[in-house]
Amino acid sequence: LRGFDLLITGNGRLQFLLVHKIIRYKMKSLQIYSCFFLYSAAVKNGTYAFSKYTQSQTQDYVQDFSDLMAKSYTMVDAEGPQDLLAQCKNLPKQAEPPGVVVVSSASETISSSEVQGQCGSSSTCVIEGALTLTMNSSLKVHSLIIRDGGKVLWTDETHPLDKDHIWLCAGYVAVESGGSFQLNQQHGGKNAWIYIMNNGAYHPTLKSRSFGSVGVEGDTGVMIDIQGRDMQRTWSLLAEPLTTGSNELKVLHQPLGMGWKIGDRIAIAPTDDRSTGEGQSFKIERIADDGTITLNINSNFDHGAEAFISPNSEEATFRSAEVINLSRNVVISGDDFEEVYCDP
């Protein structure tokens, strides 16, 4: 896969949202490559681009890739912390095999700053033996393994108030038997980033560029629990049409009640016939008491909101553009695409 954004919803579920009208907003690029078919979708500044390629068109895809990415959007590039991008993004692969460092501590907890000192940035870092790594600062390692009672704890309590962003950067993060990874960021001003590098790290089960768990049959001692700031709803529908040139809209639900806030990025689906038209993305500049949302720029297109009531008044149909909140304070992302030959 090319670099991707995995957005974490408030209820802790991992969402790619593979829905026709929503996919264009949620992902920088989606590539399904099973040696038979490849699909790529991208959106940036309201412009939606998609292409599909067969196996015989691999060279066409590679040739078009830069153009597709130029039209795409990814949250880590647009809003990610600059020190993460400078220290982790698209770096050369490590030439020498990494050493393995089993982290040690005189107590049952150890801070990420202390782990950085023990592991450096070129070693496979192992957290085990009832030791808890508390994320109080950003951490870059070649790869990270949590196992045998080891634990990563990343919460509002471990995240200092004076830091807007904390990130974890590794070639893979593997939670093995007996390990746990708990990330819960409810504070809207705190942002957690997990960035998977294409640095050559290779796990025997998860392979390269991975974040996940590894267990055996019947093993219940592996846990990954990730939760971002709570939102009662991540999407709504236009309550009134949004017309070209307007920078205000209303949705069916109260924005503040849904957990939306100023600065959030939202996207609006097209409503033209036969799935034509253009979707758009905006930032929320203001939320009025009556629920009116003021956008950072004017709309370039019309988006409909219509209600249809049956002649006997027993049924109603509402056809309206979806409005999706795309902002998350927990984001899993990674390095850019690397072409790997797929043996037919």
Coordinates of C-alpha atoms in Angstrom, one line a residue:
L1 CA 0.0 0.0 0.0
R2 CA 0.9 3.6 -0.5
G3 CA 1.0 5.8 2.5
F4 CA -2.4 5.8 4.2
D5 CA -4.4 7.4 6.9
L6 CA -6.3 5.2 9.3
L7 CA -8.7 7.3 11.2
I8 CA -9.8 6.3 14.7
T9 CA -13.4 7.1 15.6
G10 CA -14.5 8.2 19.1
N11 CA -16.0 4.8 19.9
G12 CA -12.6 3.2 19.3
R13 CA -13.4 1.4 16.0
L14 CA -10.9 1.5 13.2
Q15 CA -12.6 2.9 10.1
F16 CA -11.7 2.9 6.5
L17 CA -15.3 3.7 5.6
L18 CA -15.5 1.9 2.2
V19 CA -18.7 3.5 1.2
H20 CA -19.2 4.9 -2.3
K21 CA -19.6 8.6 -1.4
I22 CA -17.4 8.6 1.6
I23 CA -14.3 6.8 0.4
R24 CA -13.3 9.8 -1.7
Y25 CA -12.9 11.8 1.5
K26 CA -11.5 9.4 4.0
M27 CA -8.4 8.1 2.4
K28 CA -5.4 9.5 0.6
S29 CA -5.3 6.5 -1.6
L30 CA -6.8 3.1 -1.6
Q31 CA -5.0 0.4 -3.5
I32 CA -6.2 -3.2 -3.7
Y33 CA -3.6 -5.1 -5.6
S34 CA -4.3 -8.8 -5.8
C35 CA -2.3 -9.3 -9.1
F36 CA -5.6 -8.8 -11.0
F37 CA -7.0 -5.4 -10.3
L38 CA -5.8 -2.1 -8.8
Y39 CA -8.0 0.9 -7.8
S40 CA -6.7 4.3 -6.7
A41 CA -8.8 7.1 -5.3
A42 CA -7.7 10.5 -4.2
V43 CA -9.2 13.9 -3.2
K44 CA -7.6 17.2 -2.5
N45 CA -9.3 20.6 -2.1
G46 CA -12.6 19.2 -3.3
T47 CA -11.2 17.6 -6.4
Y48 CA -11.9 13.9 -6.7
A49 CA -9.8 11.7 -8.9
F50 CA -10.0 8.0 -9.4
S51 CA -8.5 5.5 -11.8
K52 CA -8.6 1.7 -12.2
Y53 CA -5.9 -0.4 -13.7
T54 CA -5.6 -4.1 -14.7
Q55 CA -2.5 -6.1 -14.2
S56 CA -1.4 -5.4 -17.7
Q57 CA -1.5 -1.7 -16.9
T58 CA 1.0 -1.7 -14.1
Q59 CA 3.4 0.6 -15.9
D60 CA 0.5 3.0 -16.6
Y61 CA -0.2 3.1 -12.9
V62 CA 3.4 3.7 -11.9
Q63 CA 3.7 6.4 -14.5
D64 CA 0.4 8.1 -13.3
F65 CA 1.2 7.6 -9.6
S66 CA 2.8 11.0 -9.0
D67 CA -0.1 12.8 -10.6
L68 CA -2.6 10.8 -8.5
M69 CA -0.7 11.7 -5.3
A70 CA -0.5 15.3 -6.3
K71 CA -4.3 15.4 -6.3
S72 CA -4.6 13.5 -3.0
Y73 CA -4.8 14.5 0.6
T74 CA -3.4 12.9 3.7
M75 CA -3.8 14.2 7.2
V76 CA -0.2 13.5 8.2
D77 CA 1.1 15.6 5.4
A78 CA -1.4 18.5 5.8
E79 CA -1.6 18.6 9.6
G80 CA 1.1 16.3 11.0
P81 CA 3.8 17.6 13.3
Q82 CA 6.9 18.9 11.4
D83 CA 9.4 17.0 13.6
L84 CA 7.6 13.7 12.7
L85 CA 7.8 14.4 9.0
A86 CA 11.4 15.5 9.2
Q87 CA 12.6 12.5 11.3
C88 CA 10.5 9.7 9.8
K89 CA 9.0 10.4 6.4
N90 CA 10.4 8.5 3.3
L91 CA 13.9 8.0 4.7
P92 CA 16.4 5.6 3.1
K93 CA 16.1 2.0 4.4
Q94 CA 18.5 1.0 7.1
A95 CA 21.5 -0.8 5.5
E96 CA 22.6 -2.8 8.5
P97 CA 20.4 -5.4 10.4
P98 CA 19.0 -3.9 13.5
G99 CA 20.2 -4.9 16.9
V100 CA 17.7 -6.1 19.5
V101 CA 17.3 -4.1 22.8
V102 CA 15.2 -5.5 25.6
V103 CA 14.2 -2.5 27.6
S104 CA 15.0 -2.7 31.3
S105 CA 13.9 -0.6 34.3
A106 CA 14.3 -0.7 38.0
S107 CA 10.5 0.1 38.3
E108 CA 7.5 -1.3 36.6
T109 CA 7.1 1.7 34.3
I110 CA 9.4 3.5 31.9
S111 CA 8.9 6.7 30.0
S112 CA 9.2 6.9 26.2
S113 CA 12.1 9.4 26.6
E114 CA 13.9 6.8 28.7
V115 CA 13.2 4.1 26.1
Q116 CA 14.5 6.3 23.4
G117 CA 17.8 6.5 25.3
Q118 CA 18.1 2.7 25.6
C119 CA 16.9 1.8 22.1
G120 CA 18.1 4.6 19.9
S121 CA 16.5 4.9 16.5
S122 CA 18.1 1.9 14.7
S123 CA 17.3 -1.0 17.0
T124 CA 14.4 -3.4 17.5
C125 CA 13.0 -2.3 20.8
V126 CA 11.3 -5.0 23.0
I127 CA 8.9 -4.2 25.9
E128 CA 8.3 -7.3 28.0
G129 CA 8.2 -8.7 31.6
A130 CA 5.4 -6.7 33.1
L131 CA 7.1 -3.4 32.1
T132 CA 4.8 -0.5 31.0
L133 CA 6.0 2.0 28.5
T134 CA 4.3 5.3 29.2
M135 CA 4.1 7.7 26.1
N136 CA 5.1 11.1 27.5
S137 CA 7.1 12.1 24.5
S138 CA 7.6 11.1 20.9
L139 CA 9.5 7.9 20.1
K140 CA 11.3 6.7 17.0
V141 CA 12.7 3.2 16.8
H142 CA 13.6 0.8 14.0
S143 CA 10.7 -1.5 15.2
L144 CA 8.8 -2.2 18.3
I145 CA 7.7 -5.5 19.9
I146 CA 5.4 -5.7 23.0
R147 CA 5.1 -9.1 24.6
D148 CA 5.1 -11.3 27.7
G149 CA 3.4 -8.9 30.0
G150 CA 4.8 -5.8 28.3
K151 CA 2.5 -2.8 27.8
V152 CA 2.3 0.5 26.0
L153 CA 0.1 3.1 27.8
W154 CA -0.7 6.3 25.9
T155 CA -3.5 8.3 27.5
D156 CA -4.5 11.9 28.4
E157 CA -2.7 11.3 31.7
T158 CA 0.6 10.3 30.1
H159 CA 0.4 13.0 27.4
P160 CA 1.8 16.3 28.9
L161 CA -0.5 19.3 28.6
D162 CA 2.2 21.4 27.0
K163 CA 2.5 19.1 24.0
D164 CA -0.1 19.2 21.2
H165 CA 1.4 16.2 19.4
I166 CA 3.1 13.0 20.4
W167 CA 4.1 10.4 17.8
L168 CA 5.4 6.9 17.6
C169 CA 7.5 6.1 14.5
A170 CA 8.6 2.5 13.6
G171 CA 9.0 0.1 10.7
Y172 CA 6.5 -2.1 12.4
V173 CA 4.7 -2.3 15.8
A174 CA 4.0 -5.9 16.8
V175 CA 1.9 -6.8 19.9
E176 CA 2.8 -10.4 20.6
S177 CA 1.5 -13.0 23.1
G178 CA 1.0 -11.4 26.5
G179 CA 1.4 -7.9 25.3
S180 CA -1.0 -4.9 25.2
F181 CA -1.2 -1.6 23.5
Q182 CA -3.6 0.9 24.9
L183 CA -4.1 4.4 23.4
N184 CA -6.9 6.6 24.6
Q185 CA -6.9 10.3 23.8
Q186 CA -10.1 12.1 24.8
H187 CA -8.6 15.5 25.1
G188 CA -9.5 17.4 21.9
G189 CA -6.2 19.4 22.0
K190 CA -4.0 16.4 22.2
N191 CA -3.0 14.5 19.1
A192 CA -1.5 11.0 18.8
W193 CA 0.2 9.9 15.6
I194 CA 1.5 6.3 14.8
Y195 CA 3.7 6.4 11.7
I196 CA 4.8 3.2 10.0
M197 CA 8.1 3.7 8.1
N198 CA 9.3 1.9 5.1
N199 CA 12.7 1.4 6.6
G200 CA 13.3 -2.3 5.9
A201 CA 12.0 -3.7 9.2
Y202 CA 10.5 -7.1 8.8
H203 CA 8.5 -9.1 11.3
P204 CA 8.4 -12.9 10.7
T205 CA 4.5 -13.0 11.0
L206 CA 3.3 -9.4 10.2
K207 CA 6.0 -8.9 7.6
S208 CA 7.0 -5.3 6.7
R209 CA 5.2 -2.0 7.4
S210 CA 2.7 -3.4 9.8
F211 CA 0.9 -2.5 13.0
G212 CA -1.0 -5.3 14.6
S213 CA -1.1 -8.3 17.0
V214 CA 0.4 -11.7 16.8
G215 CA -1.1 -14.6 18.7
V216 CA -1.5 -18.4 18.6
E217 CA -4.8 -20.3 18.7
G218 CA -6.5 -20.0 22.1
D219 CA -4.3 -17.1 23.1
T220 CA -6.3 -14.4 24.8
G221 CA -3.4 -12.4 26.2
V222 CA -3.0 -10.0 23.3
M223 CA -4.8 -6.6 23.2
I224 CA -4.8 -3.5 21.1
D225 CA -7.2 -0.8 22.3
I226 CA -7.2 2.5 20.4
Q227 CA -9.7 5.3 21.1
G228 CA -9.8 8.9 19.9
R229 CA -11.8 11.8 21.1
D230 CA -15.5 10.9 21.5
M231 CA -17.9 11.9 18.8
Q232 CA -21.6 11.1 19.1
R233 CA -21.8 11.2 15.3
T234 CA -19.1 11.4 12.6
W235 CA -21.5 12.4 9.8
S236 CA -24.8 14.1 9.2
L237 CA -26.9 15.3 6.3
L238 CA -27.5 18.8 4.9
A239 CA -30.6 20.3 6.4
E240 CA -30.7 23.0 3.7
P241 CA -29.1 23.2 0.3
L242 CA -25.5 24.6 0.1
T243 CA -25.3 26.8 -2.9
T244 CA -22.3 28.0 -4.9
G245 CA -20.7 31.0 -3.3
S246 CA -22.1 30.3 0.2
N247 CA -19.9 29.7 3.2
E248 CA -22.6 28.7 5.7
L249 CA -24.5 25.4 6.1
K250 CA -26.8 23.6 8.4
V251 CA -27.0 19.9 9.1
L252 CA -29.7 17.8 10.6
H253 CA -28.0 17.3 13.9
Q254 CA -26.6 19.8 16.3
P255 CA -22.8 20.1 15.6
L256 CA -21.7 20.7 19.1
G257 CA -23.9 17.8 20.3
M258 CA -22.2 15.5 17.8
G259 CA -18.8 16.5 19.2
W260 CA -17.7 18.7 16.3
K261 CA -15.6 21.7 17.0
I262 CA -14.0 24.7 15.4
G263 CA -11.0 23.7 13.2
D264 CA -12.4 20.3 12.2
R265 CA -12.2 19.4 8.6
I266 CA -15.4 18.3 7.0
A267 CA -16.4 17.0 3.5
I268 CA -19.6 17.3 1.6
A269 CA -20.7 14.7 -0.9
P270 CA -22.0 15.6 -4.4
T271 CA -25.7 15.3 -5.2
D272 CA -25.7 15.6 -9.0
D273 CA -27.5 12.9 -10.9
R274 CA -25.7 9.6 -11.7
S275 CA -23.0 10.2 -9.1
T276 CA -21.6 13.1 -11.1
G277 CA -20.6 16.4 -9.5
E278 CA -17.8 17.3 -7.2
G279 CA -17.3 16.7 -3.5
Q280 CA -15.6 19.4 -1.4
S281 CA -13.8 19.8 1.8
F282 CA -13.7 22.7 4.3
K283 CA -12.6 23.7 7.7
I284 CA -15.1 24.8 10.4
E285 CA -14.5 28.4 11.3
R286 CA -17.5 29.0 13.6
I287 CA -20.5 27.1 15.1
A288 CA -23.4 29.4 16.0
D289 CA -25.9 28.7 18.8
D290 CA -28.5 27.7 16.2
G291 CA -26.1 25.1 14.7
T292 CA -25.1 27.1 11.6
I293 CA -21.6 26.2 10.5
T294 CA -19.4 28.9 9.0
L295 CA -16.9 27.5 6.5
N296 CA -13.3 28.7 5.9
I297 CA -14.0 29.2 2.1
N298 CA -17.0 29.6 -0.1
S299 CA -18.5 26.6 -1.8
N300 CA -17.6 26.1 -5.5
F301 CA -20.6 23.8 -6.2
D302 CA -24.3 23.3 -5.3
H303 CA -25.1 20.5 -2.8
G304 CA -28.8 19.5 -2.5
A305 CA -31.1 18.9 0.4
E306 CA -34.6 17.8 -0.5
A307 CA -37.6 16.2 1.3
F308 CA -40.3 14.2 -0.5
I309 CA -43.6 13.4 1.2
S310 CA -45.9 10.7 -0.2
P311 CA -49.4 11.8 -1.3
N312 CA -51.0 10.2 1.8
S313 CA -48.4 11.8 4.0
E314 CA -47.5 8.5 5.5
E315 CA -43.9 8.3 4.2
A316 CA -41.1 10.8 3.7
T317 CA -37.9 10.5 1.8
F318 CA -35.0 12.8 2.3
R319 CA -32.3 13.2 -0.4
S320 CA -29.4 15.2 0.9
A321 CA -25.7 15.5 0.7
E322 CA -23.7 13.7 3.4
V323 CA -21.5 15.9 5.6
I324 CA -18.6 14.0 7.1
N325 CA -16.3 15.1 9.9
L326 CA -12.8 13.9 8.9
S327 CA -10.8 15.3 11.8
R328 CA -9.3 12.8 14.3
N329 CA -6.9 13.2 17.1
V330 CA -5.5 9.7 16.7
V331 CA -4.1 9.0 13.2
I332 CA -2.2 5.9 11.9
S333 CA -0.3 6.7 8.8
G334 CA 2.9 5.8 7.0
D335 CA 5.5 6.2 4.2
D336 CA 4.7 6.5 0.5
F337 CA 4.0 3.7 -1.9
E338 CA 6.8 1.4 -3.0
E339 CA 6.3 -0.7 -6.1
V340 CA 6.7 -4.4 -5.3
Y341 CA 6.5 -6.9 -8.2
C342 CA 3.5 -9.1 -7.9
D343 CA 4.4 -12.6 -9.3
P344 CA 1.4 -13.9 -11.4

